[in-house]
Coordinates of C-alpha atoms and ligand atoms in Angstrom, one line a residue:
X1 CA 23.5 8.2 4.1
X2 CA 24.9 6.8 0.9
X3 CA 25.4 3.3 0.2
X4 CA 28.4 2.0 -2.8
X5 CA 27.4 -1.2 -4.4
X6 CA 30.0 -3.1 -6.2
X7 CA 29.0 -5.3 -9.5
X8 CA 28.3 -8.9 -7.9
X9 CA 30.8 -11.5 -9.2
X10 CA 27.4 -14.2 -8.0
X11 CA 24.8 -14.2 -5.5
X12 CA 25.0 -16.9 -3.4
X13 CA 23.3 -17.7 -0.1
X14 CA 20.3 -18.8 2.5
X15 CA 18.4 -15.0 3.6
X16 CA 16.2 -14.9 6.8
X17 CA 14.1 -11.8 5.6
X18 CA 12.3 -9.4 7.4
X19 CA 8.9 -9.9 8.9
X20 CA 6.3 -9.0 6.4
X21 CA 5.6 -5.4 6.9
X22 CA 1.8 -5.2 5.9
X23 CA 0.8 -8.2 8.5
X24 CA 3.1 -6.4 11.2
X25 CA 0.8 -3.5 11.5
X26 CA -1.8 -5.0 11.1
X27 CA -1.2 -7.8 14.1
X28 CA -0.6 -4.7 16.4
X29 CA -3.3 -2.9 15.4
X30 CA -6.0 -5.6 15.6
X31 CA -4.5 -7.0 19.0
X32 CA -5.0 -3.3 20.6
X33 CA -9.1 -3.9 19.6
X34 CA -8.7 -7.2 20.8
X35 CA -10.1 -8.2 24.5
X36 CA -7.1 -10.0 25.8
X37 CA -3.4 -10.4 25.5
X38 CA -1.5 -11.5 22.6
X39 CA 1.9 -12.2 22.1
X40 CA 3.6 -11.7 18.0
X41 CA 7.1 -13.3 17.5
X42 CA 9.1 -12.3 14.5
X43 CA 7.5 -8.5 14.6
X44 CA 9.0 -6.5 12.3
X45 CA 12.1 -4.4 13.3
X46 CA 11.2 -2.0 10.5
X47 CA 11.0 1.6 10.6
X48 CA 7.1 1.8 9.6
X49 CA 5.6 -0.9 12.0
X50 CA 7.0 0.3 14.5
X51 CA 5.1 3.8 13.9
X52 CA 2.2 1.6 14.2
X53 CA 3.1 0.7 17.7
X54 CA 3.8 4.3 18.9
X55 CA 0.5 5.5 17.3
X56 CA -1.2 2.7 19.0
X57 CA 0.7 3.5 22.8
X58 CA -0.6 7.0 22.2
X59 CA -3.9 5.6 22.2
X60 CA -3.3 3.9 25.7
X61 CA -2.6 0.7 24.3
X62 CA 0.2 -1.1 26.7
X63 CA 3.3 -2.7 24.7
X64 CA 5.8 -4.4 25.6
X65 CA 9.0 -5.4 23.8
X66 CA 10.8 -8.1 25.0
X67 CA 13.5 -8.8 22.9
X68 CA 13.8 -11.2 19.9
X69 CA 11.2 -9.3 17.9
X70 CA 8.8 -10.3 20.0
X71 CA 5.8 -8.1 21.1
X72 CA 3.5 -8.6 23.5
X73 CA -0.2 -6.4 23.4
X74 CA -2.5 -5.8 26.3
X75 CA -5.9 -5.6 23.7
X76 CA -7.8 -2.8 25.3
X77 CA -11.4 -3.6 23.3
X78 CA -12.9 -1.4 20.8
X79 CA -14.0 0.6 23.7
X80 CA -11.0 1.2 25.5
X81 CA -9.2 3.5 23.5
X82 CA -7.9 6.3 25.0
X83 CA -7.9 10.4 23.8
X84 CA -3.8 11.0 23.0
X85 CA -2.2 13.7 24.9
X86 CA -0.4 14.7 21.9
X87 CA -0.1 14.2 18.1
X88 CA 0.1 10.8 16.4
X89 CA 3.0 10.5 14.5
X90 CA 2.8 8.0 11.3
X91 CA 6.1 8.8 10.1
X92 CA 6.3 7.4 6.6
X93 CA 3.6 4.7 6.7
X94 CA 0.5 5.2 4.7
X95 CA -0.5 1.7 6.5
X96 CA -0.6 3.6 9.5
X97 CA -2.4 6.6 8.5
X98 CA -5.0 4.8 6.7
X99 CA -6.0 2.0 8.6
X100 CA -5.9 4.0 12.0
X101 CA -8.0 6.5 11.0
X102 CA -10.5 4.0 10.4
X103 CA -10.2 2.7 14.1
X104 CA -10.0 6.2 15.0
X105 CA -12.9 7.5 13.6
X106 CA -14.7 4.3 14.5
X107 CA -14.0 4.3 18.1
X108 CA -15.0 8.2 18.5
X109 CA -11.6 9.4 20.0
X110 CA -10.3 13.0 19.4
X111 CA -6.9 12.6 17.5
X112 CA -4.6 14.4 15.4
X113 CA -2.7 12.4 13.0
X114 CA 0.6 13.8 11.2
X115 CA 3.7 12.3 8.8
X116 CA 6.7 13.0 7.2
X117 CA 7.1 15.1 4.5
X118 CA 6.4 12.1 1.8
X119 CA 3.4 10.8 4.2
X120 CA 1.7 14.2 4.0
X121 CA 2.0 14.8 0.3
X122 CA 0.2 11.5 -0.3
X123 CA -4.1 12.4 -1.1
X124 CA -6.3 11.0 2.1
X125 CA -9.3 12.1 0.2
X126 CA -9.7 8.1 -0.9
X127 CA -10.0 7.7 3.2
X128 CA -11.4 10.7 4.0
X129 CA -14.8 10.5 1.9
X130 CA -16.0 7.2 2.9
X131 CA -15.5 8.0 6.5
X132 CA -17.0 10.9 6.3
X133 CA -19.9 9.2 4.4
X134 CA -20.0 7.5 7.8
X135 CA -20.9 10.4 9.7
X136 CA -17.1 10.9 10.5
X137 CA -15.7 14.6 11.7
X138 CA -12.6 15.3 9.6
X139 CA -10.6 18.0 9.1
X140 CA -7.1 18.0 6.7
X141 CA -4.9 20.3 5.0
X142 CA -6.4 21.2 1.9
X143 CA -9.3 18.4 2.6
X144 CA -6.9 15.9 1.3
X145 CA -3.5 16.2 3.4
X146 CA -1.8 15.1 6.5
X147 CA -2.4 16.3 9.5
X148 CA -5.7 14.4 9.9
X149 CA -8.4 15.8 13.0
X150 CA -10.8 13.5 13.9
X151 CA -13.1 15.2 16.4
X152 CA -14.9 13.2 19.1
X153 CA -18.0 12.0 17.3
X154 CA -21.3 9.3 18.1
X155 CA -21.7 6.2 16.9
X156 CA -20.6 5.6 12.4
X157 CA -23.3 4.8 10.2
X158 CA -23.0 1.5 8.7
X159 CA -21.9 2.0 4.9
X160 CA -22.2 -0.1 1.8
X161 CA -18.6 0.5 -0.2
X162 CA -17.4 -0.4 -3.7
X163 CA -14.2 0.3 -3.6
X164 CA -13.0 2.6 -6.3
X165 CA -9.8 2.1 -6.4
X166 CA -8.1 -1.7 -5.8
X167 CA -6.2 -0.6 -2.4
X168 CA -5.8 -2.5 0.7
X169 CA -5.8 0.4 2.6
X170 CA -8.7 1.8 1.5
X171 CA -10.5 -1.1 1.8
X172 CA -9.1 -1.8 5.4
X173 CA -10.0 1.7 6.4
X174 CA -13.4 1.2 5.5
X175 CA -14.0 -2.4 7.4
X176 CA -11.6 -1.0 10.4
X177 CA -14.3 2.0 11.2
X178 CA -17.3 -0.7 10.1
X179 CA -16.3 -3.2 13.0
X180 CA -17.5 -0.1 15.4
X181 CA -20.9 0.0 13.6
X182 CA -24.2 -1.6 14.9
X183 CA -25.0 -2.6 11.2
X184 CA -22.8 -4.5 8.5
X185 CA -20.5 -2.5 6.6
X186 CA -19.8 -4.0 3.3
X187 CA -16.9 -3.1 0.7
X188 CA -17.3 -4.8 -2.2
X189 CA -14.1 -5.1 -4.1
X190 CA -13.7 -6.2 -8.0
X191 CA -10.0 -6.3 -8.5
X192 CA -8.7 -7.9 -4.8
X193 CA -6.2 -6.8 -2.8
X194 CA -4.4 -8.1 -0.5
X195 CA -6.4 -9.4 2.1
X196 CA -4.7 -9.6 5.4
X197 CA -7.5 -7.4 7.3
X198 CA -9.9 -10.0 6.2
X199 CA -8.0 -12.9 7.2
X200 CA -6.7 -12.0 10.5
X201 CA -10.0 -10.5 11.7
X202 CA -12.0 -13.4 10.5
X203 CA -14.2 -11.2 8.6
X204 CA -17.5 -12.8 6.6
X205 CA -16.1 -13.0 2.6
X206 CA -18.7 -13.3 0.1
X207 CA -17.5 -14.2 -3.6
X208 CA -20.5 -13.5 -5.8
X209 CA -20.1 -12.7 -10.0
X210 CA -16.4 -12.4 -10.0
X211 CA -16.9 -9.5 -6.9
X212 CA -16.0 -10.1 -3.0
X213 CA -17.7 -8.7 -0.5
X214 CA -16.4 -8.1 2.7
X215 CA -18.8 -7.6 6.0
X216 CA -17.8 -5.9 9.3
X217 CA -19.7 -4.8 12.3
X218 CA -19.8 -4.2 16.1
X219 CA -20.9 -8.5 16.4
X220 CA -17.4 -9.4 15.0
X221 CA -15.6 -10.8 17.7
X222 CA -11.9 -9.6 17.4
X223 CA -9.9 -12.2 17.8
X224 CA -6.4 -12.8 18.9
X225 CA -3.6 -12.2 17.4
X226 CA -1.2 -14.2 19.1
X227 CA 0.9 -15.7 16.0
X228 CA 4.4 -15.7 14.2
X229 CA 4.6 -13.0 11.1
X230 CA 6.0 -14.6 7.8
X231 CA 8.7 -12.8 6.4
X232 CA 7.6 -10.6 3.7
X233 CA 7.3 -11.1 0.3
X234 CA 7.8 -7.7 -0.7
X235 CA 11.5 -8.1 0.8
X236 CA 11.9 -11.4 -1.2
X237 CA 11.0 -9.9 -4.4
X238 CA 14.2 -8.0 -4.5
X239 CA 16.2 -11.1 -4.5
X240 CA 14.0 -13.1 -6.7
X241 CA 14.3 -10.4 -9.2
X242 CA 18.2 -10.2 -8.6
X243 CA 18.9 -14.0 -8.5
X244 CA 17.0 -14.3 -11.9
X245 CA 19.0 -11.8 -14.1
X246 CA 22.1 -12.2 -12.3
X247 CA 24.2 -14.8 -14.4
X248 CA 25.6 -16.6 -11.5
X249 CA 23.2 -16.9 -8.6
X250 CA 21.2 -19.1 -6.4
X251 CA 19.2 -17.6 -3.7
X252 CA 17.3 -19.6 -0.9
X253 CA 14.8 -17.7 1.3
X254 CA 13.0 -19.9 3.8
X255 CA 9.4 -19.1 5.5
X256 CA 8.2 -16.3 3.0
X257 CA 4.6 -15.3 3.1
X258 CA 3.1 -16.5 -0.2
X259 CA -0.2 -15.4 0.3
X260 CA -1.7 -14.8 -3.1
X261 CA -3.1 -12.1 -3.2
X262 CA 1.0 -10.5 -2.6
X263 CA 2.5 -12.7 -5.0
X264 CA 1.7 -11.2 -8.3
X265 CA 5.4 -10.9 -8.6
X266 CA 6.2 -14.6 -8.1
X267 CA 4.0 -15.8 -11.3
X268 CA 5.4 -12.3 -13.8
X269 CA 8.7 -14.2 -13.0
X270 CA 8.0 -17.2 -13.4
X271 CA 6.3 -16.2 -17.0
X272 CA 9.4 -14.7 -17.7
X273 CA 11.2 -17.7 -17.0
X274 CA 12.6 -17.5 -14.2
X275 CA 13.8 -20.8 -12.3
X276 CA 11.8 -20.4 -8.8
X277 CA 10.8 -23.6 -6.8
X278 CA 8.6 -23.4 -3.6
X279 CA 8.6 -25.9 -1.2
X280 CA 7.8 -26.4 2.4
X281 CA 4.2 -25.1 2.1
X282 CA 2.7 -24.5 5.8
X283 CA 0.5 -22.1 7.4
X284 CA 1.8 -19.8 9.7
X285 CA -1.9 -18.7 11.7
X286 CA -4.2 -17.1 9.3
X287 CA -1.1 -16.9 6.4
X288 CA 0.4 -19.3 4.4
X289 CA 4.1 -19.7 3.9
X290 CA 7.0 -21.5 2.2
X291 CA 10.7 -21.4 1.0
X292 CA 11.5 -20.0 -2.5
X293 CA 14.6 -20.7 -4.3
X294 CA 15.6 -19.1 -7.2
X295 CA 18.2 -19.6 -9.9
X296 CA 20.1 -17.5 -12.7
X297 CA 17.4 -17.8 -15.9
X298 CA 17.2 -16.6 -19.2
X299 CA 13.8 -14.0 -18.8
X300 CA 11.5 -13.5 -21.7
X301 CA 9.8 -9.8 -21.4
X302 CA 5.9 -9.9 -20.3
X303 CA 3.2 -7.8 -20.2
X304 CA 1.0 -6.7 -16.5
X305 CA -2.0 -5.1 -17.1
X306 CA -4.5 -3.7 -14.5
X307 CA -5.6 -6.9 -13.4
X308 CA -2.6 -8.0 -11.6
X309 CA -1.2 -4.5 -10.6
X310 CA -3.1 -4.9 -7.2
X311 CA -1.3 -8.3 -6.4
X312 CA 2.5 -6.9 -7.4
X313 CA 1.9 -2.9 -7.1
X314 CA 4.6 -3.0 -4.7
X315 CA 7.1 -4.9 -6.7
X316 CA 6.8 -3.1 -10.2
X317 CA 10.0 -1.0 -9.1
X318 CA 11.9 -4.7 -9.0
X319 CA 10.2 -5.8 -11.8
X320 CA 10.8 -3.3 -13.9
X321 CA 14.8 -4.1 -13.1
X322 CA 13.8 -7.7 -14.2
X323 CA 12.5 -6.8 -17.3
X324 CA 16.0 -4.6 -18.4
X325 CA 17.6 -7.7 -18.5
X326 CA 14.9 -10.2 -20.5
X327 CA 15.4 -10.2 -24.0
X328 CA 12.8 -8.1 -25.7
X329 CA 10.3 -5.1 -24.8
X330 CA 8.1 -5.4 -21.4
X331 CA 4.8 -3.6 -20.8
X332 CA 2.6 -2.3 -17.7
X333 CA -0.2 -0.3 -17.8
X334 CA -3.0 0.3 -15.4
X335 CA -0.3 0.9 -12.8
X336 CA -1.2 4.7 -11.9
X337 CA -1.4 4.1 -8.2
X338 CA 2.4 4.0 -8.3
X339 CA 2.1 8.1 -8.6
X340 CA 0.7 7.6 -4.7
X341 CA 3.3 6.0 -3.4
X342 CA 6.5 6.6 -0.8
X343 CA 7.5 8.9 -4.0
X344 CA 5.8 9.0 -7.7
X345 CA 7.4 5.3 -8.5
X346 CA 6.8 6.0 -12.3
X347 CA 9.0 8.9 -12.6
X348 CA 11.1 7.6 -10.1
X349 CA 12.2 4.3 -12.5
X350 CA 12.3 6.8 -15.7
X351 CA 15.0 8.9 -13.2
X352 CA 17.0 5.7 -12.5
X353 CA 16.3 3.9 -15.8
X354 CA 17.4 6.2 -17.9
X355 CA 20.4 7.6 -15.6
X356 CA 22.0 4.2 -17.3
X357 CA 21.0 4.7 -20.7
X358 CA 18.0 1.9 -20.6
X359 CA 15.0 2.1 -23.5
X360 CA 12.5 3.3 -21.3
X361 CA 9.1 5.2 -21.8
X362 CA 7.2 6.2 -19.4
X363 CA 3.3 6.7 -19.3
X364 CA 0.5 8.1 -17.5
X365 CA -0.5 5.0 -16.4
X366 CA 2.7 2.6 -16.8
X367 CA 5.8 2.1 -19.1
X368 CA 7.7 0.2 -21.5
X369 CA 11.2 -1.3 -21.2
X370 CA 13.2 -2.6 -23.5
X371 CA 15.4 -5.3 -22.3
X372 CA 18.6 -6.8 -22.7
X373 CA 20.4 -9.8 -21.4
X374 CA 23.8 -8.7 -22.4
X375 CA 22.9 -5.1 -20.5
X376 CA 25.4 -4.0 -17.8
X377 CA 25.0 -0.4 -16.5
X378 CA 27.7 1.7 -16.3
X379 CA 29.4 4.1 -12.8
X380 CA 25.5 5.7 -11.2
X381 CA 24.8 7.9 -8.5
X382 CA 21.6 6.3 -8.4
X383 CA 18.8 9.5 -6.8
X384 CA 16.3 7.1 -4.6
X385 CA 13.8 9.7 -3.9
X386 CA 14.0 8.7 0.2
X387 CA 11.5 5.6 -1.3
X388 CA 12.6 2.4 0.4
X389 CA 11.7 0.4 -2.4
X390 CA 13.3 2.7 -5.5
X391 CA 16.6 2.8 -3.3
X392 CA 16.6 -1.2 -3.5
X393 CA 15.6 -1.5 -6.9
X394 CA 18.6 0.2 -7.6
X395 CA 21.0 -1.3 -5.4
X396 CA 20.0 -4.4 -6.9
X397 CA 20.1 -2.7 -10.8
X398 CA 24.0 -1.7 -9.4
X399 CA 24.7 -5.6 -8.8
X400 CA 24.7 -6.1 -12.7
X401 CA 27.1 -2.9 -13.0
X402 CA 30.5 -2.8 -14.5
X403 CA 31.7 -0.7 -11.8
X404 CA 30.9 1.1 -8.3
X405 CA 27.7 2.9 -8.3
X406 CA 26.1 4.8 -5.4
X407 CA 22.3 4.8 -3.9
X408 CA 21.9 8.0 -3.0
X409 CA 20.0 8.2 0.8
X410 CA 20.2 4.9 1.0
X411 CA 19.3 4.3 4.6
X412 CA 15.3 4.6 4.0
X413 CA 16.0 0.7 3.1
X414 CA 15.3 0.8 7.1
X415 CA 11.7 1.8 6.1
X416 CA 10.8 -2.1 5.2
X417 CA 13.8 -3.6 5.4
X418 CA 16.6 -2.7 7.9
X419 CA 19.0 -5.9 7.4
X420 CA 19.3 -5.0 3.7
X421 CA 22.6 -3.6 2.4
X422 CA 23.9 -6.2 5.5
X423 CA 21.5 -9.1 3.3
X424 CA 23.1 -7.5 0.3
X425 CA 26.7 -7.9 1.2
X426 CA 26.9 -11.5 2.9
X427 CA 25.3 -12.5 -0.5
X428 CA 27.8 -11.3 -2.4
X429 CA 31.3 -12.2 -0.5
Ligands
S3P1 C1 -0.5 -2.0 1.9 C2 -1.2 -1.8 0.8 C3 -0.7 -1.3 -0.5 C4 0.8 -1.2 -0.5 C5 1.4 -0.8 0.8 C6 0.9 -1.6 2.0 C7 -1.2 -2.5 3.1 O1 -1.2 0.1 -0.7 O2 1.3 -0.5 -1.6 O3 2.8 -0.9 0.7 O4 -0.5 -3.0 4.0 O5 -2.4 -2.5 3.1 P1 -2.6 0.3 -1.3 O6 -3.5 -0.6 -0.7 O7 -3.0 1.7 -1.1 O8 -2.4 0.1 -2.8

């Protein structure tokens, strides 16, 4: 389905976002390894968790929904896994596919794991090596693709990991199959990414010469996971960005998770110049949280390397509209993984980018932007590639149009973020 955005005359308003997608799965997930019952409020309605949960009730893991975003797991233990009867489907979640395999191949169960179209275009060899490394039995399409066999297998090998590429998911794969081991696994990690896995499974963290290492094995106890999700950063990045260049805006968005290794985002805009306070600081479990508020600023253009891309890689699309309208020329590099997203995110922002006329080059690795304060796109059809976060990078690029635009497939919003074009509207009327 389509979706028209009109040019925003302001953007004014309080947003309850979504529950943060990333700690979503991962709460399900651990609480099906867990011994025990636990009960997660604020659960994210979004399309991707929720492929989390099906995956896991395939495996015999007990669910129940409530209401109120609430779910409530029966943990079956590591060992209580069951064989599926029939196919795990991830949909469009690389979260899923990743990290389950790890369980998966960890706890020894036969399982056949498939996507969508965009899901099994996306390389599992970064998975599929390490696991097989681990004495793993893994067949894919092409040995890289979705559908994913794991055969029935003994015991992994414990495996000592530097990660060689700064993903999450790889890295939560890895620890995943590890906490089935009888010996440490350890991934050691020199750019960190987000850390969720190692914060909700109490995992042993080692910070030694600018390097982390992270420990799992059959000893750790997995605990609980009985807690409220924050509502996700990644979802308030849209706004920040928007509320920013937008010359008449204030934007309030109350119990965001700010944990820092997701908020590369919040300190780009803030070098940029953009007026964001954050206040209310709390802790929600193993997570903290807190309100942002941000304000129509003047941005400066700014310059993300490598080093940071880990802690932002999912709000370069958003940034990248932040950057059009700061006054001067903006530069990422060291941004490749964007190619192995939902959709190939660079070429996706040089198709939207340019569809308006905006100075943009793309690279191999990154791009450069040249921004404009002043800027106001014209009419788009914007294309959004069926990527969640492309299609709201654009809706929001649409706000600063001088007339109706289109996003093109605009539904796979629901993907992250479900209550968005509804978010969108209510802050522009
Ligand atoms: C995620 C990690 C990131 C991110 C994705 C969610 C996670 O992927 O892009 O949206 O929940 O672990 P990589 O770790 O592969 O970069």
């Amino acid at each position: 389905m389509d979706y028209t955005v009109q040019p925003a005359a302001s953007l004014h308003g309080t947003l309850q976002l979504p529950a943060d997608k990333s700690i979503s799965h991962r709460a399900a997930m651990f609480a099906a390894l867990h011994q025990g019952t636990s009960t997660i409020t604020n659960f994210s309605e979004a399309a991707d968790p929720h492929s989390t949960l099906d995956c896991m009730r395939g495996l015999g893991v007990v669910i129940k929904e409530p209401g109120e975003n609430t779910i409530i797991v029966d943990g079956v233990g590591r060992d209580g896994l069951q064989t599926p009867s029939g196919d795990l489907d991830c949909g469009n979640s690389g979260t899923t596919m990743r990290l389950l395999s790890g369980i998966i191949a960890g706890s020894g169960v036969s399982a056949r794991l498939t996507g969508d179209e965009s899901l099994s275009a996306r390389t599992m060899k970064r998975i599929i090596e390490p696991l097989r490394a681990m004495g793993a039995k893994i067949e894919a399409r092409e040995d890289d693709y979705a559908p994913l066999n794991f055969r029935r297998d003994d015991e992994l090998k414990p495996l000592h990991f530097p990660l060689p590429i700064p993903s999450a998911q790889l890295k939560s794969c890895v620890l995943l199959a590890g906490l089935f081991g009888d010996g440490p696994t350890e991934v050691v990690e020199t750019l960190p990414s987000r850390d969720h896995t190692e914060r909700l499974l109490n995992l042993t963290v080692e910070e030694k010469e600018g390097k982390r290492m992270i420990r799992s094995s059959r000893e750790d106890v997995v605990p609980g996971q009985s807690c409220r999700v924050p509502s996700d950063f990644s979802a308030a990045a849209f706004w920040l960005a928007a509320g920013a260049i937008h010359p008449q805006a204030e934007i309030i968005l109350p119990g965001v998770g700010v944990n820092p290794t997701r908020t590369g985002a919040l300190g780009i805009l803030q070098q940029m110049g953009a007026d964001i306070e954050i206040t209310n600081e709390d802790r929600e479990g193993a997570e903290p949280v807190a309100d942002i508020r941000v304000k129509s600023s003047p941005l400066t253009p700014v310059t993300i390397t490598g080093k940071v891309v880990p802690n932002c890689i999912d709000e370069i699309p958003i940034l990248a509209i932040a950057m059009l309208f700061a006054d001067g020329t903006s530069r990422v590099s060291g941004a490749e993984e964007l190619r192995h997203k939902e959709t190939d995110r660079l070429s996706a922002l040089a198709d939207i980018l340019e569809s308006v006329g905006a100075d943009f080059e793309e690279y191999k690795d990154g791009f450069t932007i040249k921004g404009d304060p002043d800027f106001r796109p014209e009419q788009a059809a914007f294309r959004s590639f069926h990527d969640h976060r492309i299609a709201m990078a654009a809706a929001v690029l649409a706000l600063m149009g001088t007339d109706t635009s289109t996003v093109i497939n605009g539904h796979c919003t629901a993907i992250s973020y479900p209550g968005f074009w509804k978010d969108l509207s209510m802050l522009t009327n």
